[in-house]
């Protein structure tokens, strides 16, 4: 029995990071916690060691914010990287998550700006659609509210090659992803008994290693760690060898970036019957969207979450903490296992914005009155927050190079 969406939102800690800093903590008008619960329940039912999985899917949506001690900032995301700016004819979300993003502002806005106040003033008299297109061309993580209809939200498996049945063993998983969504999927598969190898570039390791250690361990404990020099021929060859061996591959790169390393997903799936390839992108693998940059908060805006907040609370606001990431991580793990069981030979495309859009489409009753009722229910709730998970330390980067690479010989 899952908790009511309003209670799950509060008990997961998400209410504490939703709303204005000087105002009340708010519920989300949309039922996102049930989407998390469905993915986890389906994975638990299908996996041989499903009892090892977390007890509560909604709790996974809020655990990072609680571990990092994040707060609510209204039109600025909980992690303070993403901002909702008013343009002359709309709103644009800008995520400044990378160190060099601020340096791109003068070129994007065509005027010298060095502060958030300067960015807001420059955006205020500019056309939102023009800024969106220009920002995407420059590789900025930008979005306009509720524009996921412009992107690939189709998560149907792409069948490639011949399926392999029956499955009499647990899969070998190669996890090329970083940050949150992909590593969460890999960690859940490790809990089901799969052998998971986390592969990182020696020159560009998972940026999450530099963040909160508890969060990193939670997402990467239980995996073997391999570090390769992708700039070298030997490193790229070792990478290809691992991907050829893998039964399931999880990656969070734009297709073009992988092709530059000589990694072609469709060819690798076709070459080994039964392989499952999980591609996690900001906005999908098709057309122009395949090259767009995005992170959890701005992608959620594109998927319509800020618009849902406006429908419930009368204002475009952020909800939760980069919530598209854990929702995709849960969905990716469940989809990968389901594909493995039915014989694989599939490419699964999941996008951050598309997953949010899909969850919102399932909930067609978002309105102000229901939101007020949910808020009253949450504010009256006195149950404790869901317990936070703990994990042993994840291995140091490259700790298992010898073991894993020797097995490939």
XYZ file of C-alpha atoms in Angstrom:
409
model
C 0.000 0.000 0.000
C 1.630 3.253 -1.108
C 1.101 6.532 0.678
C -1.167 9.267 -0.664
C 0.832 11.523 -3.056
C 0.666 14.482 -0.678
C 1.893 12.403 2.259
C 4.618 10.755 0.186
C 5.803 14.170 -0.999
C 6.147 15.395 2.590
C 7.579 12.174 4.033
C 10.209 11.959 1.302
C 11.502 15.409 2.261
C 10.475 16.975 -1.046
C 8.065 19.419 0.550
C 10.973 21.096 2.342
C 12.576 21.984 -1.013
C 9.408 23.184 -2.757
C 8.133 26.752 -2.434
C 9.624 30.159 -1.691
C 12.296 30.456 1.008
C 10.211 32.950 2.948
C 6.934 31.080 2.418
C 5.391 27.748 3.261
C 6.718 24.396 2.160
C 4.489 23.244 -0.690
C 3.192 19.983 -2.078
C 3.554 19.287 -5.775
C 0.187 19.524 -7.568
C 1.117 16.497 -9.701
C 1.344 12.893 -8.553
C 5.000 12.114 -9.215
C 5.595 9.860 -6.222
C 3.281 7.184 -7.611
C 5.408 7.028 -10.772
C 8.439 6.249 -8.608
C 6.506 3.628 -6.657
C 5.264 1.923 -9.840
C 8.752 1.586 -11.298
C 10.201 0.163 -8.108
C 7.282 -2.221 -7.541
C 7.581 -3.627 -11.058
C 11.328 -4.108 -10.692
C 10.880 -5.778 -7.313
C 8.275 -8.174 -8.709
C 10.443 -9.201 -11.674
C 13.925 -9.391 -10.134
C 15.206 -12.549 -8.428
C 16.556 -10.583 -5.455
C 13.811 -7.994 -5.398
C 13.701 -8.081 -1.606
C 17.092 -6.335 -1.563
C 15.683 -3.255 -3.270
C 14.679 -0.116 -1.331
C 11.350 -0.371 0.417
C 10.001 2.908 -0.914
C 10.307 4.502 -4.346
C 9.138 7.954 -3.264
C 11.909 8.114 -0.665
C 14.506 7.931 -3.443
C 13.200 11.188 -4.919
C 14.086 13.217 -1.859
C 17.090 11.492 -0.337
C 19.753 13.611 -2.080
C 18.179 16.887 -0.948
C 18.064 15.624 2.636
C 21.677 14.429 2.569
C 22.875 17.732 1.113
C 20.687 19.848 3.402
C 19.109 21.704 0.487
C 16.374 24.294 0.907
C 13.594 25.847 -1.161
C 14.158 28.896 -3.322
C 10.980 29.301 -5.386
C 12.086 30.256 -8.886
C 15.611 28.989 -8.220
C 16.202 25.253 -7.934
C 16.990 23.556 -4.641
C 20.658 23.192 -5.613
C 20.669 26.895 -6.691
C 22.054 26.160 -10.181
C 18.864 26.529 -12.235
C 16.808 29.711 -12.474
C 13.469 30.715 -13.966
C 13.937 34.083 -15.693
C 11.145 36.218 -17.146
C 11.654 37.079 -20.809
C 9.646 39.682 -22.714
C 7.088 37.100 -23.813
C 7.530 34.093 -21.579
C 9.848 32.325 -19.167
C 13.142 30.562 -19.699
C 14.933 28.143 -17.384
C 18.718 28.457 -17.360
C 20.880 25.885 -15.583
C 24.357 27.116 -14.676
C 25.566 23.781 -13.335
C 29.004 23.806 -15.006
C 31.936 26.022 -14.129
C 32.230 27.503 -17.626
C 28.515 28.258 -18.137
C 28.759 31.790 -16.741
C 31.557 32.587 -19.194
C 29.104 31.935 -22.056
C 26.576 34.519 -20.855
C 27.990 37.555 -22.714
C 27.953 35.668 -26.023
C 24.461 34.255 -25.386
C 22.932 37.556 -24.318
C 25.109 39.725 -26.582
C 26.090 42.051 -23.783
C 28.582 41.926 -20.889
C 26.975 40.233 -17.885
C 28.702 38.766 -14.847
C 25.907 38.393 -12.280
C 22.494 36.748 -11.981
C 20.951 40.202 -11.723
C 22.582 41.165 -14.996
C 21.342 37.982 -16.651
C 17.790 38.646 -15.437
C 17.879 42.213 -16.785
C 19.235 41.084 -20.159
C 16.678 38.295 -20.523
C 13.817 40.573 -19.479
C 13.589 42.356 -22.811
C 14.476 39.430 -25.068
C 12.316 36.915 -26.932
C 12.146 33.570 -25.073
C 12.072 31.391 -28.199
C 15.091 33.186 -29.646
C 17.041 32.728 -26.417
C 16.040 29.076 -26.275
C 17.271 28.358 -29.796
C 20.470 30.339 -29.371
C 21.193 28.729 -25.993
C 20.741 25.235 -27.368
C 23.110 25.989 -30.240
C 25.723 27.095 -27.708
C 25.302 23.983 -25.559
C 23.610 25.703 -22.632
C 21.084 23.824 -20.502
C 18.033 25.964 -21.279
C 14.317 25.213 -21.474
C 10.956 26.885 -21.749
C 8.069 25.614 -19.594
C 6.058 22.753 -21.008
C 7.880 22.429 -24.330
C 8.427 18.668 -24.153
C 6.039 18.291 -27.087
C 8.920 19.618 -29.201
C 11.207 16.754 -28.214
C 11.360 12.990 -28.369
C 9.291 11.642 -25.480
C 8.905 8.184 -27.023
C 10.373 5.599 -24.659
C 9.211 2.549 -26.626
C 12.024 -0.023 -27.049
C 13.776 -0.100 -30.404
C 14.078 -3.761 -31.374
C 17.459 -4.570 -32.929
C 18.621 -8.052 -33.879
C 17.629 -11.404 -32.440
C 16.355 -11.969 -28.917
C 17.940 -14.516 -26.622
C 15.873 -16.821 -24.443
C 15.670 -18.211 -21.844
C 17.595 -16.126 -19.303
C 19.292 -18.488 -16.867
C 21.785 -16.066 -15.324
C 21.971 -12.522 -14.030
C 23.294 -9.940 -16.479
C 26.653 -8.214 -16.714
C 25.976 -4.471 -16.641
C 28.388 -1.797 -17.859
C 27.489 1.605 -16.415
C 28.994 4.496 -18.392
C 26.732 7.103 -16.806
C 27.472 9.801 -14.266
C 25.794 12.066 -11.707
C 22.366 10.692 -10.695
C 19.901 9.057 -13.101
C 22.136 6.414 -14.694
C 24.119 5.587 -11.536
C 20.830 5.127 -9.655
C 19.648 2.681 -12.326
C 22.942 0.801 -12.106
C 22.814 0.632 -8.319
C 19.279 -0.783 -8.387
C 20.349 -3.462 -10.885
C 23.301 -4.322 -8.620
C 20.833 -4.879 -5.789
C 18.957 -7.383 -7.940
C 22.120 -9.491 -8.221
C 23.554 -8.167 -11.495
C 27.308 -7.623 -11.742
C 27.726 -3.920 -12.454
C 30.951 -2.331 -13.720
C 31.197 1.446 -13.441
C 33.420 2.788 -16.223
C 34.873 6.302 -16.074
C 37.245 8.384 -18.154
C 40.540 9.080 -16.395
C 40.422 12.667 -17.664
C 36.707 13.269 -16.983
C 35.568 11.093 -14.081
C 32.034 11.184 -12.723
C 31.638 14.732 -11.372
C 29.636 13.323 -8.476
C 32.928 12.074 -7.008
C 33.694 15.686 -6.114
C 30.391 16.138 -4.287
C 28.833 14.645 -1.176
C 30.459 11.295 -0.453
C 27.338 9.780 1.105
C 25.369 10.469 -2.061
C 28.106 9.082 -4.302
C 28.433 5.925 -2.218
C 24.681 5.411 -2.234
C 24.669 5.424 -6.046
C 27.877 3.489 -6.683
C 28.562 1.066 -3.856
C 28.317 -2.553 -4.975
C 29.797 -1.808 -8.412
C 33.247 -2.655 -9.730
C 35.238 0.407 -10.795
C 37.187 0.703 -14.055
C 38.986 3.837 -15.255
C 40.154 4.139 -18.865
C 41.961 6.762 -20.903
C 39.417 7.404 -23.644
C 41.952 9.571 -25.493
C 44.231 6.575 -26.087
C 43.702 3.772 -28.589
C 44.220 1.147 -25.897
C 41.660 2.826 -23.657
C 39.068 3.029 -26.417
C 39.696 -0.593 -27.379
C 39.259 -1.685 -23.765
C 36.012 0.270 -23.622
C 34.681 -1.410 -26.766
C 35.683 -4.826 -25.406
C 33.692 -4.180 -22.226
C 30.674 -2.967 -24.183
C 30.801 -6.056 -26.407
C 30.824 -8.317 -23.323
C 28.026 -6.458 -21.549
C 24.485 -7.803 -21.391
C 23.122 -4.400 -20.332
C 24.731 -1.021 -21.027
C 23.652 2.154 -19.221
C 24.880 5.470 -20.597
C 23.891 9.096 -20.246
C 25.732 10.681 -23.161
C 24.524 12.394 -26.266
C 24.803 9.910 -29.171
C 27.302 12.118 -31.006
C 29.723 12.052 -28.051
C 29.759 8.252 -27.998
C 30.193 7.999 -31.749
C 33.315 10.154 -31.427
C 34.745 7.386 -29.222
C 33.846 4.768 -31.821
C 30.826 3.610 -29.817
C 27.745 2.972 -31.958
C 24.874 1.710 -29.831
C 22.827 0.142 -32.605
C 25.817 -1.758 -33.996
C 26.778 -3.152 -30.595
C 23.217 -4.279 -29.863
C 22.989 -5.921 -33.264
C 26.339 -7.701 -32.771
C 25.294 -9.587 -29.622
C 21.862 -11.161 -29.441
C 20.048 -10.312 -26.259
C 21.963 -7.120 -25.414
C 20.001 -4.281 -23.777
C 21.191 -0.706 -24.309
C 19.781 1.981 -22.000
C 20.276 5.498 -23.354
C 19.463 8.331 -20.937
C 19.411 11.808 -22.478
C 18.019 15.198 -21.575
C 15.554 15.371 -24.467
C 15.792 12.179 -26.529
C 17.948 10.607 -29.242
C 16.082 11.830 -32.325
C 16.609 14.903 -34.476
C 17.934 18.162 -33.095
C 16.941 17.194 -29.547
C 19.708 14.590 -29.478
C 22.286 17.400 -29.269
C 20.558 19.498 -26.603
C 22.153 19.802 -23.185
C 20.035 19.347 -20.081
C 20.020 18.454 -16.397
C 17.298 17.370 -14.010
C 15.808 20.759 -13.133
C 15.732 22.429 -16.542
C 14.536 19.200 -18.178
C 11.692 19.018 -15.650
C 10.701 22.539 -16.673
C 10.635 21.443 -20.319
C 8.554 18.439 -19.314
C 5.929 20.686 -17.748
C 6.597 20.496 -14.011
C 6.842 24.259 -13.471
C 3.619 24.612 -15.461
C 1.965 22.093 -13.154
C 3.119 24.184 -10.194
C 1.514 27.200 -11.841
C -1.747 25.279 -12.290
C -1.763 24.398 -8.605
C -0.213 27.464 -7.019
C -0.626 30.239 -9.588
C 3.089 30.687 -10.231
C 5.854 28.970 -12.167
C 8.062 27.359 -9.505
C 10.533 24.523 -9.115
C 9.352 21.355 -7.378
C 11.659 18.965 -5.554
C 15.336 18.483 -6.292
C 16.245 17.724 -9.935
C 13.411 15.234 -9.707
C 13.631 14.123 -13.329
C 16.897 12.350 -12.466
C 15.658 9.851 -9.853
C 12.414 9.292 -11.765
C 14.413 8.348 -14.861
C 16.821 6.244 -12.818
C 13.963 4.179 -11.417
C 12.256 3.873 -14.788
C 15.516 2.920 -16.516
C 16.296 0.119 -14.062
C 12.809 -1.324 -14.403
C 12.804 -1.030 -18.197
C 16.262 -2.597 -18.494
C 15.316 -5.602 -16.374
C 12.043 -6.092 -18.216
C 13.879 -5.996 -21.545
C 16.463 -8.477 -20.292
C 13.723 -10.897 -19.228
C 11.947 -10.755 -22.574
C 15.114 -11.515 -24.494
C 16.719 -8.107 -24.989
C 18.202 -7.018 -28.321
C 16.659 -3.624 -27.612
C 17.723 -0.006 -27.368
C 15.761 1.793 -24.661
C 15.662 5.573 -24.939
C 14.613 7.494 -21.828
C 14.767 11.270 -21.621
C 14.593 13.462 -18.546
C 12.029 15.834 -20.058
C 10.008 13.012 -21.618
C 9.758 11.082 -18.353
C 8.370 14.132 -16.569
C 5.952 14.803 -19.441
C 4.779 11.186 -19.354
C 4.178 11.281 -15.589
C 2.203 14.505 -15.927
C 0.083 13.077 -18.730
C -0.985 10.262 -16.391
C -2.331 12.819 -13.936
C -5.066 14.777 -15.700
C -6.667 16.180 -12.541
C -4.137 18.896 -11.633
C -5.954 22.007 -10.396
C -5.830 24.556 -7.610
C -8.550 23.073 -5.409
C -7.013 19.597 -5.373
C -3.642 21.168 -4.619
C -5.083 23.057 -1.642
C -6.649 19.845 -0.346
C -3.352 18.005 -0.714
C -1.548 20.841 1.079
C -3.914 20.595 4.065
C -3.418 16.842 4.194
C 0.380 17.190 4.136
C 0.459 19.951 6.735
C -1.665 17.866 9.106
C 0.620 14.824 8.727
C 2.817 14.053 11.728
C 4.432 10.821 10.546
C 8.240 10.736 10.471
C 10.123 11.183 7.221
C 11.074 8.027 5.371
C 14.355 6.561 6.662
C 17.443 7.572 4.728
C 19.369 4.758 3.084
C 23.030 4.135 3.846
C 25.698 2.371 1.814
C 29.277 1.167 2.260
C 32.015 3.134 0.491
C 32.125 2.866 -3.279
C 35.475 1.611 -4.618
C 38.147 4.146 -5.612
C 38.207 5.001 -9.290
C 39.943 2.252 -11.239
C 40.220 -0.071 -8.252
C 39.061 -3.062 -10.291
C 40.907 -2.399 -13.550
C 43.139 -5.464 -13.284
C 40.332 -7.852 -12.328
C 37.885 -6.657 -14.979
C 40.283 -6.105 -17.870
C 42.127 -9.376 -17.246
C 38.810 -11.202 -17.542
C 38.392 -9.743 -21.026
C 41.576 -11.382 -22.261
